[in-house]
Structure formats: structure tokens, C-alpha cells
Amino acid sequence: MKLISGSSNPNLSRHLSDIMGAPIAEAEIRRFPDGELYARIVDDISGEDVCVVQSTYPDHNAVEFLILTRLARDLGAGSVTGVIPYYGYARQDRVFKEGESFTARTMARHIQLSCDRVVCVNLHKEAITREFTDERCLHVSVMPQIGEFMKQHDIRYVLAPDKGAVEYARQAAEAAGCDYTNLEKKRLDGRTVSMAPKDLDVEGKRVCIIDDIIATGGTIMRASQALKDQGAGSVFACCAHGLFTGGGLERLEPYLDGLYSTDTIENPTSRISAAEAIAGALLK
Ligand code: R5P
């Protein structure tokens, strides 16, 4: 097996290569002055099982994914697996209003034109796997790895900011060996959410908020406030995908004692690797 490392996740690709003992194929990937992508795979990959590691967010990364997977196929790879650390366009996971694009499905249809199978990490909704034909989408969760990380940081309580994140909190708490619960979140509009706190036994404890995605940071800010109001000793946050849009990272700083994400989106908070979870799926 050979890996092709796209531009979105070079660190994750290196980790994966080490764990799997699979080399990263030599490739030239750069941008023309007008922003278009130039891609060349220098190594011979004909007949090889090839994994292209590349997220499909933001748009330029999605185009790079399509170009690299198609290139691998055109160069005669025996099989092409798309490893998609962060699957863009997953939020529009159905048609909410007549006439809308079902973008999670549109992406799946384009992706599978050049991939025999794909591995996705903590999809916004697991049901998106069904948009790929013939069960060719494998879905992995990095919550156990997040839980292991929390254990090393002596976290004593895990909190999901809403019901949608309870399963993530359960998986992380199980690995960390601690309790978990959730707050009730109400989304008021695209940027505003309110939190209805439950009575939590967090007095003086080190608590970690868990979510799949942190985007603007609004959800975590409010969850942190709710925890501090109930006497939490220190409040941390961990997520699979740290998007931190529109200054989210800076906005969150005063609210948290620590903020960590995985390397599905590489940024200064990426202290946990998704490589082990992905390798587990690839080696099955
Ligand atoms: C929502 O369904 C997700 O699980 C996250 O809670 C959400 O994407 C976080 O967004 P933000 O950081 O903008 O509040």
C-alpha cells in the first residue's frame, strides 16, 4: 500500500504512514499563480493499493481530493481509497426546504466516481455513509482517542453541549473512565445558541466539553459559561474537527483552560491524532 498525501493533512499522513508501515508516494502538488492546482505523482503506483489522504473542506481541498483520486486511478492504481479526515458539506445532510441542494449526497456521488472505498472520520451524521453505494464508506470515530487524551489530563467529567453530541461524550468518557452528561442546547439563529443547564455535579472538578465540530465557538462558549456558573474547577474542550471559523480560536480563549482538537483539520490545537482510528479501518 502507498499513501498520497494531499495538502490538507501532511502531519496526519505522516502518522498514518508510520503506523501502517506504508510509504508516502513522492508527489508534486502546487498551485499555479491563478490558484489552480498542479498535481503529479512521481512514484510508480501502477497496480498498488493507494490511499489518498485529503479533506474535502474548504472548497479548494475538495477539488484537490477529486484531482488526486482521479490521477491515482488514471496512473493505474490497483485500488483507490479516499481517506477524508474532514468531510466538507456534511451539514446539509438532507433537503430541508424544497429546491435545496442535498450537498452531502452530491459530494458522495462525485467522490465515489474515482474511489473504490472511502474512510471518513466523525461525519456530522453517520447516515451520510449510506449516500455511498455498496457500503464503500467506512466511518471511524476519534472519540476513544480523545478520551485517552483526557485521561492523561486528569479529566473527571465529560459534558456534551447538546443531545446530538451525547454519543461522542459517551465514547470519550468510556475511554477516560469518567461520567458524562449533556446540556440542553437551543439554536436561536446561525450564530446564537442558548444553553439550559441541568443540575450538574461539577463543583471543583476538571470538566471537558466534547463536540464533533467547533466552528464559530458559540456552542462551547455557552457550555463553558454554564459549567462555570455551576462551580466547575477548570473547563476544557475537545473536538474532532477544529474549524474555528471567523476568529473562533481567539474568541474561545478566555472561556477555557485548554482547547484541543485532532489532526483532521491541522491547526495549533491539534494535539490528538486520528491516524490510529483511520489505520484500524484501513487494515480491516
Ligand atoms: C452541531 O450540530 C455541531 O455538533 C456543533 O455543535 C456545531 O457545529 C458547533 O458550531 P459552533 O462552534 O459554531 O457553535
mmCIF file of C-alpha atoms and ligand atoms in Angstrom:
data_model
loop_
_atom_site.group_PDB
_atom_site.id
_atom_site.type_symbol
_atom_site.label_atom_id
_atom_site.label_comp_id
_atom_site.label_asym_id
_atom_site.label_seq_id
_atom_site.Cartn_x
_atom_site.Cartn_y
_atom_site.Cartn_z
ATOM 1 C CA MET A 1 0.000 0.000 0.000
ATOM 2 C CA LYS A 2 1.136 3.559 -0.737
ATOM 3 C CA LEU A 3 -0.217 6.809 0.640
ATOM 4 C CA ILE A 4 -0.647 10.001 -1.306
ATOM 5 C CA SER A 5 -0.625 12.982 0.996
ATOM 6 C CA GLY A 6 -2.730 15.900 -0.231
ATOM 7 C CA SER A 7 -2.084 19.416 1.081
ATOM 8 C CA SER A 8 -4.728 19.426 3.825
ATOM 9 C CA ASN A 9 -3.253 16.881 6.287
ATOM 10 C CA PRO A 10 0.544 16.411 5.971
ATOM 11 C CA ASN A 11 1.042 15.591 9.679
ATOM 12 C CA LEU A 12 -1.796 13.091 9.781
ATOM 13 C CA SER A 13 -0.456 11.449 6.592
ATOM 14 C CA ARG A 14 2.982 11.017 8.225
ATOM 15 C CA HIS A 15 1.423 9.472 11.341
ATOM 16 C CA LEU A 16 -0.644 7.121 9.223
ATOM 17 C CA SER A 17 2.382 6.151 7.176
ATOM 18 C CA ASP A 18 4.333 5.314 10.375
ATOM 19 C CA ILE A 19 1.512 3.281 11.911
ATOM 20 C CA MET A 20 0.767 1.355 8.735
ATOM 21 C CA GLY A 21 4.329 0.986 7.511
ATOM 22 C CA ALA A 22 3.103 2.304 4.152
ATOM 23 C CA PRO A 23 5.313 4.828 2.345
ATOM 24 C CA ILE A 24 4.084 8.194 1.147
ATOM 25 C CA ALA A 25 4.460 8.318 -2.631
ATOM 26 C CA GLU A 26 6.563 11.154 -3.978
ATOM 27 C CA ALA A 27 4.278 13.756 -5.480
ATOM 28 C CA GLU A 28 4.464 17.344 -6.674
ATOM 29 C CA ILE A 29 1.446 19.330 -5.620
ATOM 30 C CA ARG A 30 1.433 23.080 -6.021
ATOM 31 C CA ARG A 31 -0.673 25.970 -7.196
ATOM 32 C CA PHE A 32 -0.378 27.941 -10.409
ATOM 33 C CA PRO A 33 -0.298 31.725 -9.938
ATOM 34 C CA ASP A 34 -4.033 31.835 -10.678
ATOM 35 C CA GLY A 35 -4.699 29.402 -7.811
ATOM 36 C CA GLU A 36 -5.390 26.306 -9.899
ATOM 37 C CA LEU A 37 -3.816 23.026 -8.786
ATOM 38 C CA TYR A 38 -0.857 21.277 -10.421
ATOM 39 C CA ALA A 39 -0.511 17.637 -9.364
ATOM 40 C CA ARG A 40 1.973 14.976 -10.393
ATOM 41 C CA ILE A 41 2.598 11.627 -8.711
ATOM 42 C CA VAL A 42 6.255 10.884 -9.324
ATOM 43 C CA ASP A 43 6.412 7.316 -7.908
ATOM 44 C CA ASP A 44 5.161 4.353 -9.898
ATOM 45 C CA ILE A 45 1.805 3.409 -8.362
ATOM 46 C CA SER A 46 0.531 1.087 -11.078
ATOM 47 C CA GLY A 47 -1.094 -1.974 -9.526
ATOM 48 C CA GLU A 48 -0.635 -0.545 -5.993
ATOM 49 C CA ASP A 49 -3.369 -0.122 -3.400
ATOM 50 C CA VAL A 50 -3.312 3.636 -2.940
ATOM 51 C CA CYS A 51 -4.805 5.784 -0.167
ATOM 52 C CA VAL A 52 -5.263 9.461 -0.901
ATOM 53 C CA VAL A 53 -5.318 11.400 2.370
ATOM 54 C CA GLN A 54 -7.136 14.678 1.811
ATOM 55 C CA SER A 55 -10.047 16.535 3.421
ATOM 56 C CA THR A 56 -12.812 17.962 1.281
ATOM 57 C CA TYR A 57 -13.011 21.301 3.111
ATOM 58 C CA PRO A 58 -12.727 24.111 2.195
ATOM 59 C CA ASP A 59 -13.576 24.060 -1.499
ATOM 60 C CA HIS A 60 -10.003 24.125 -2.825
ATOM 61 C CA ASN A 61 -9.273 20.981 -0.787
ATOM 62 C CA ALA A 62 -12.330 19.254 -2.232
ATOM 63 C CA VAL A 63 -11.093 19.965 -5.755
ATOM 64 C CA GLU A 64 -7.649 18.652 -4.796
ATOM 65 C CA PHE A 65 -9.239 15.452 -3.489
ATOM 66 C CA LEU A 66 -11.063 14.885 -6.782
ATOM 67 C CA ILE A 67 -7.938 15.606 -8.848
ATOM 68 C CA LEU A 68 -5.659 13.324 -6.784
ATOM 69 C CA THR A 69 -8.033 10.352 -6.626
ATOM 70 C CA ARG A 70 -8.704 10.599 -10.374
ATOM 71 C CA LEU A 71 -4.969 10.877 -11.042
ATOM 72 C CA ALA A 72 -4.266 7.748 -8.969
ATOM 73 C CA ARG A 73 -6.847 5.869 -10.983
ATOM 74 C CA ASP A 74 -5.510 7.182 -14.317
ATOM 75 C CA LEU A 75 -1.990 6.072 -13.318
ATOM 76 C CA GLY A 76 -3.263 2.515 -12.936
ATOM 77 C CA ALA A 77 -3.514 2.121 -9.139
ATOM 78 C CA GLY A 78 -4.862 -1.326 -8.242
ATOM 79 C CA SER A 79 -7.365 0.299 -5.890
ATOM 80 C CA VAL A 80 -8.003 3.836 -4.702
ATOM 81 C CA THR A 81 -9.129 4.580 -1.147
ATOM 82 C CA GLY A 82 -10.051 8.135 -0.236
ATOM 83 C CA VAL A 83 -9.156 8.936 3.362
ATOM 84 C CA ILE A 84 -11.259 12.003 4.167
ATOM 85 C CA PRO A 85 -10.302 13.323 7.612
ATOM 86 C CA TYR A 86 -12.923 16.099 7.416
ATOM 87 C CA TYR A 87 -15.819 15.639 5.029
ATOM 88 C CA GLY A 88 -16.973 19.069 3.858
ATOM 89 C CA TYR A 89 -20.634 19.787 3.082
ATOM 90 C CA ALA A 90 -21.840 17.225 5.626
ATOM 91 C CA ARG A 91 -24.056 19.725 7.422
ATOM 92 C CA GLN A 92 -26.594 19.870 4.594
ATOM 93 C CA ASP A 93 -27.437 16.217 5.158
ATOM 94 C CA ARG A 94 -30.941 16.302 3.707
ATOM 95 C CA VAL A 95 -33.309 18.606 1.860
ATOM 96 C CA PHE A 96 -34.780 20.904 4.485
ATOM 97 C CA LYS A 97 -36.616 23.218 2.043
ATOM 98 C CA GLU A 98 -37.896 22.344 -1.400
ATOM 99 C CA GLY A 99 -35.397 23.209 -4.125
ATOM 100 C CA GLU A 100 -32.303 22.979 -1.896
ATOM 101 C CA SER A 101 -29.142 21.089 -2.784
ATOM 102 C CA PHE A 102 -28.518 17.933 -0.729
ATOM 103 C CA THR A 103 -24.808 18.679 -0.671
ATOM 104 C CA ALA A 104 -23.652 15.714 1.458
ATOM 105 C CA ARG A 105 -25.129 13.441 -1.220
ATOM 106 C CA THR A 106 -23.728 15.500 -4.125
ATOM 107 C CA MET A 107 -20.252 15.206 -2.636
ATOM 108 C CA ALA A 108 -20.630 11.439 -2.125
ATOM 109 C CA ARG A 109 -21.645 10.971 -5.743
ATOM 110 C CA HIS A 110 -18.611 12.850 -7.035
ATOM 111 C CA ILE A 111 -16.186 11.244 -4.592
ATOM 112 C CA GLN A 112 -17.137 7.701 -5.471
ATOM 113 C CA LEU A 113 -16.530 8.261 -9.182
ATOM 114 C CA SER A 114 -12.820 7.749 -8.528
ATOM 115 C CA CYS A 115 -12.725 5.842 -5.208
ATOM 116 C CA ASP A 116 -13.255 2.147 -4.527
ATOM 117 C CA ARG A 117 -13.867 2.977 -0.889
ATOM 118 C CA VAL A 118 -13.589 5.908 1.472
ATOM 119 C CA VAL A 119 -12.782 6.286 5.152
ATOM 120 C CA CYS A 120 -14.449 9.238 6.905
ATOM 121 C CA VAL A 121 -13.872 10.492 10.437
ATOM 122 C CA ASN A 122 -16.787 11.517 12.672
ATOM 123 C CA LEU A 123 -19.154 12.542 9.928
ATOM 124 C CA HIS A 124 -21.605 15.186 11.046
ATOM 125 C CA LYS A 125 -24.299 12.499 10.610
ATOM 126 C CA GLU A 126 -23.324 8.857 10.279
ATOM 127 C CA ALA A 127 -26.264 8.358 7.889
ATOM 128 C CA ILE A 128 -24.161 10.088 5.201
ATOM 129 C CA THR A 129 -22.320 6.764 4.780
ATOM 130 C CA ARG A 130 -25.498 5.486 3.124
ATOM 131 C CA GLU A 131 -25.117 8.065 0.337
ATOM 132 C CA PHE A 132 -22.227 5.929 -0.957
ATOM 133 C CA THR A 133 -23.186 2.811 -2.859
ATOM 134 C CA ASP A 134 -22.216 -0.763 -1.921
ATOM 135 C CA GLU A 135 -21.199 0.081 1.661
ATOM 136 C CA ARG A 136 -17.993 1.573 0.385
ATOM 137 C CA CYS A 137 -17.875 4.283 3.074
ATOM 138 C CA LEU A 138 -16.195 3.258 6.340
ATOM 139 C CA HIS A 139 -16.880 5.526 9.282
ATOM 140 C CA VAL A 140 -14.496 5.880 12.217
ATOM 141 C CA SER A 141 -14.689 7.790 15.479
ATOM 142 C CA VAL A 142 -11.767 9.513 17.187
ATOM 143 C CA MET A 143 -13.696 9.908 20.453
ATOM 144 C CA PRO A 144 -11.846 6.973 22.133
ATOM 145 C CA GLN A 145 -8.521 8.698 21.308
ATOM 146 C CA ILE A 146 -9.904 11.959 22.706
ATOM 147 C CA GLY A 147 -10.934 10.052 25.852
ATOM 148 C CA GLU A 148 -7.405 8.625 26.241
ATOM 149 C CA PHE A 149 -6.003 12.147 25.936
ATOM 150 C CA MET A 150 -8.464 13.407 28.567
ATOM 151 C CA LYS A 151 -7.430 10.617 30.913
ATOM 152 C CA GLN A 152 -3.823 11.809 30.697
ATOM 153 C CA HIS A 153 -5.081 15.292 31.613
ATOM 154 C CA ASP A 154 -6.960 14.021 34.637
ATOM 155 C CA ILE A 155 -10.430 14.994 33.381
ATOM 156 C CA ARG A 156 -13.140 13.893 35.832
ATOM 157 C CA TYR A 157 -16.343 14.699 33.948
ATOM 158 C CA VAL A 158 -17.374 14.895 30.284
ATOM 159 C CA LEU A 159 -20.098 17.160 29.031
ATOM 160 C CA ALA A 160 -21.878 17.128 25.675
ATOM 161 C CA PRO A 161 -23.155 20.614 24.824
ATOM 162 C CA ASP A 162 -26.350 19.144 23.334
ATOM 163 C CA LYS A 163 -28.167 15.855 22.772
ATOM 164 C CA GLY A 164 -26.538 15.416 19.353
ATOM 165 C CA ALA A 165 -23.119 15.122 20.999
ATOM 166 C CA VAL A 166 -24.108 12.634 23.731
ATOM 167 C CA GLU A 167 -22.793 9.608 21.853
ATOM 168 C CA TYR A 168 -19.418 11.348 21.375
ATOM 169 C CA ALA A 169 -19.333 12.168 25.099
ATOM 170 C CA ARG A 170 -20.183 8.545 25.947
ATOM 171 C CA GLN A 171 -17.341 7.170 23.808
ATOM 172 C CA ALA A 172 -14.815 9.659 25.195
ATOM 173 C CA ALA A 173 -15.960 9.193 28.798
ATOM 174 C CA GLU A 174 -15.703 5.417 28.474
ATOM 175 C CA ALA A 175 -12.083 5.706 27.337
ATOM 176 C CA ALA A 176 -11.343 8.294 30.049
ATOM 177 C CA GLY A 177 -13.086 6.220 32.735
ATOM 178 C CA CYS A 178 -15.381 9.001 33.955
ATOM 179 C CA ASP A 179 -19.052 10.102 33.935
ATOM 180 C CA TYR A 180 -20.773 12.147 31.257
ATOM 181 C CA THR A 181 -23.975 14.078 30.642
ATOM 182 C CA ASN A 182 -25.359 16.753 28.320
ATOM 183 C CA LEU A 183 -26.704 20.290 28.377
ATOM 184 C CA GLU A 184 -29.846 21.236 26.500
ATOM 185 C CA LYS A 185 -28.901 23.463 23.553
ATOM 186 C CA LYS A 186 -31.342 25.629 21.619
ATOM 187 C CA ARG A 187 -30.117 27.244 18.373
ATOM 188 C CA LEU A 188 -31.681 30.722 18.096
ATOM 189 C CA ASP A 189 -30.109 31.536 14.701
ATOM 190 C CA GLY A 190 -26.960 30.756 12.659
ATOM 191 C CA ARG A 191 -24.651 32.386 15.250
ATOM 192 C CA THR A 192 -26.640 32.330 18.508
ATOM 193 C CA VAL A 193 -27.395 29.399 20.807
ATOM 194 C CA SER A 194 -28.767 29.293 24.345
ATOM 195 C CA MET A 195 -27.893 26.618 26.930
ATOM 196 C CA ALA A 196 -30.329 25.370 29.541
ATOM 197 C CA PRO A 197 -28.105 23.984 32.292
ATOM 198 C CA LYS A 198 -29.019 20.797 34.128
ATOM 199 C CA ASP A 199 -28.094 20.345 37.755
ATOM 200 C CA LEU A 200 -24.576 19.039 37.346
ATOM 201 C CA ASP A 201 -22.270 17.598 39.941
ATOM 202 C CA VAL A 202 -19.213 19.503 38.705
ATOM 203 C CA GLU A 203 -18.239 21.510 41.790
ATOM 204 C CA GLY A 204 -14.445 21.936 41.731
ATOM 205 C CA LYS A 205 -13.994 19.281 39.031
ATOM 206 C CA ARG A 206 -11.900 19.266 35.867
ATOM 207 C CA VAL A 207 -14.559 19.046 33.168
ATOM 208 C CA CYS A 208 -14.196 18.608 29.416
ATOM 209 C CA ILE A 209 -16.808 19.633 26.841
ATOM 210 C CA ILE A 210 -16.875 17.329 23.818
ATOM 211 C CA ASP A 211 -18.241 18.049 20.358
ATOM 212 C CA ASP A 212 -17.679 16.729 16.858
ATOM 213 C CA ILE A 213 -17.104 20.176 15.331
ATOM 214 C CA ILE A 214 -16.159 23.556 16.738
ATOM 215 C CA ALA A 215 -16.945 26.239 14.168
ATOM 216 C CA THR A 216 -17.613 29.757 15.489
ATOM 217 C CA GLY A 217 -17.079 28.547 19.065
ATOM 218 C CA GLY A 218 -20.518 29.804 20.179
ATOM 219 C CA THR A 219 -21.671 26.387 21.412
ATOM 220 C CA ILE A 220 -18.544 25.806 23.522
ATOM 221 C CA MET A 221 -18.563 29.356 24.928
ATOM 222 C CA ARG A 222 -22.061 28.930 26.275
ATOM 223 C CA ALA A 223 -21.429 25.427 27.585
ATOM 224 C CA SER A 224 -18.325 26.665 29.393
ATOM 225 C CA GLN A 225 -20.275 29.530 30.945
ATOM 226 C CA ALA A 226 -22.966 27.119 32.135
ATOM 227 C CA LEU A 227 -20.323 24.865 33.716
ATOM 228 C CA LYS A 228 -18.540 27.748 35.437
ATOM 229 C CA ASP A 229 -21.898 29.003 36.771
ATOM 230 C CA GLN A 230 -22.293 25.591 38.401
ATOM 231 C CA GLY A 231 -18.865 25.714 40.041
ATOM 232 C CA ALA A 232 -16.656 23.643 37.701
ATOM 233 C CA GLY A 233 -12.989 23.922 38.765
ATOM 234 C CA SER A 234 -11.484 24.005 35.269
ATOM 235 C CA VAL A 235 -13.164 23.729 31.887
ATOM 236 C CA PHE A 236 -11.509 22.169 28.827
ATOM 237 C CA ALA A 237 -12.905 21.473 25.363
ATOM 238 C CA CYS A 238 -12.022 18.783 22.849
ATOM 239 C CA CYS A 239 -13.398 18.191 19.385
ATOM 240 C CA ALA A 240 -12.742 16.019 16.384
ATOM 241 C CA HIS A 241 -12.771 18.852 13.839
ATOM 242 C CA GLY A 242 -11.490 22.289 14.843
ATOM 243 C CA LEU A 243 -12.727 24.642 12.121
ATOM 244 C CA PHE A 244 -12.532 27.777 14.297
ATOM 245 C CA THR A 245 -14.211 29.992 11.735
ATOM 246 C CA GLY A 246 -14.268 33.784 11.956
ATOM 247 C CA GLY A 247 -11.761 34.073 14.832
ATOM 248 C CA GLY A 248 -13.302 31.185 16.829
ATOM 249 C CA LEU A 249 -9.969 30.290 18.421
ATOM 250 C CA GLU A 250 -9.331 33.757 19.850
ATOM 251 C CA ARG A 251 -12.969 34.060 20.921
ATOM 252 C CA LEU A 252 -12.761 30.837 22.941
ATOM 253 C CA GLU A 253 -9.510 31.580 24.721
ATOM 254 C CA PRO A 254 -10.968 33.451 27.741
ATOM 255 C CA TYR A 255 -13.599 30.762 28.303
ATOM 256 C CA LEU A 256 -11.373 27.698 28.553
ATOM 257 C CA ASP A 257 -8.443 26.286 30.492
ATOM 258 C CA GLY A 258 -7.444 24.193 27.464
ATOM 259 C CA LEU A 259 -8.694 23.580 23.938
ATOM 260 C CA TYR A 260 -7.701 20.524 21.910
ATOM 261 C CA SER A 261 -8.676 19.033 18.579
ATOM 262 C CA THR A 262 -7.486 16.211 16.359
ATOM 263 C CA ASP A 263 -5.411 16.488 13.208
ATOM 264 C CA THR A 264 -8.406 16.010 10.876
ATOM 265 C CA ILE A 265 -8.023 19.763 10.483
ATOM 266 C CA GLU A 266 -4.452 20.688 11.273
ATOM 267 C CA ASN A 267 -4.097 23.770 13.463
ATOM 268 C CA PRO A 268 -2.302 24.787 16.692
ATOM 269 C CA THR A 269 -4.839 22.880 18.852
ATOM 270 C CA SER A 270 -4.328 19.559 17.022
ATOM 271 C CA ARG A 271 -2.818 17.511 19.850
ATOM 272 C CA ILE A 272 -4.667 14.242 19.228
ATOM 273 C CA SER A 273 -4.166 12.151 16.102
ATOM 274 C CA ALA A 274 -6.876 10.441 14.080
ATOM 275 C CA ALA A 275 -4.238 8.180 12.493
ATOM 276 C CA GLU A 276 -4.782 5.182 14.777
ATOM 277 C CA ALA A 277 -8.556 5.170 14.197
ATOM 278 C CA ILE A 278 -8.108 5.503 10.415
ATOM 279 C CA ALA A 279 -5.427 2.799 10.314
ATOM 280 C CA GLY A 280 -7.789 0.478 12.189
ATOM 281 C CA ALA A 281 -10.368 0.852 9.413
ATOM 282 C CA LEU A 282 -7.838 0.545 6.596
ATOM 283 C CA LEU A 283 -6.305 -2.629 7.990
ATOM 284 C CA LYS A 284 -9.649 -4.394 8.466
HETATM 285 C C1 R5P B 1 -23.741 20.928 15.683
HETATM 286 O O1 R5P B 1 -24.603 20.140 15.321
HETATM 287 C C2 R5P B 1 -22.327 20.510 15.886
HETATM 288 O O2 R5P B 1 -22.241 19.292 16.555
HETATM 289 C C3 R5P B 1 -21.569 21.570 16.646
HETATM 290 O O3 R5P B 1 -22.160 21.731 17.933
HETATM 291 C C4 R5P B 1 -21.601 22.896 15.928
HETATM 292 O O4 R5P B 1 -21.154 22.719 14.619
HETATM 293 C C5 R5P B 1 -20.714 23.898 16.618
HETATM 294 O O5 R5P B 1 -20.819 25.132 15.958
HETATM 295 P P1 R5P B 1 -20.353 26.466 16.649
HETATM 296 O O6 R5P B 1 -18.948 26.288 17.110
HETATM 297 O O7 R5P B 1 -20.473 27.488 15.544
HETATM 298 O O8 R5P B 1 -21.303 26.768 17.761
#
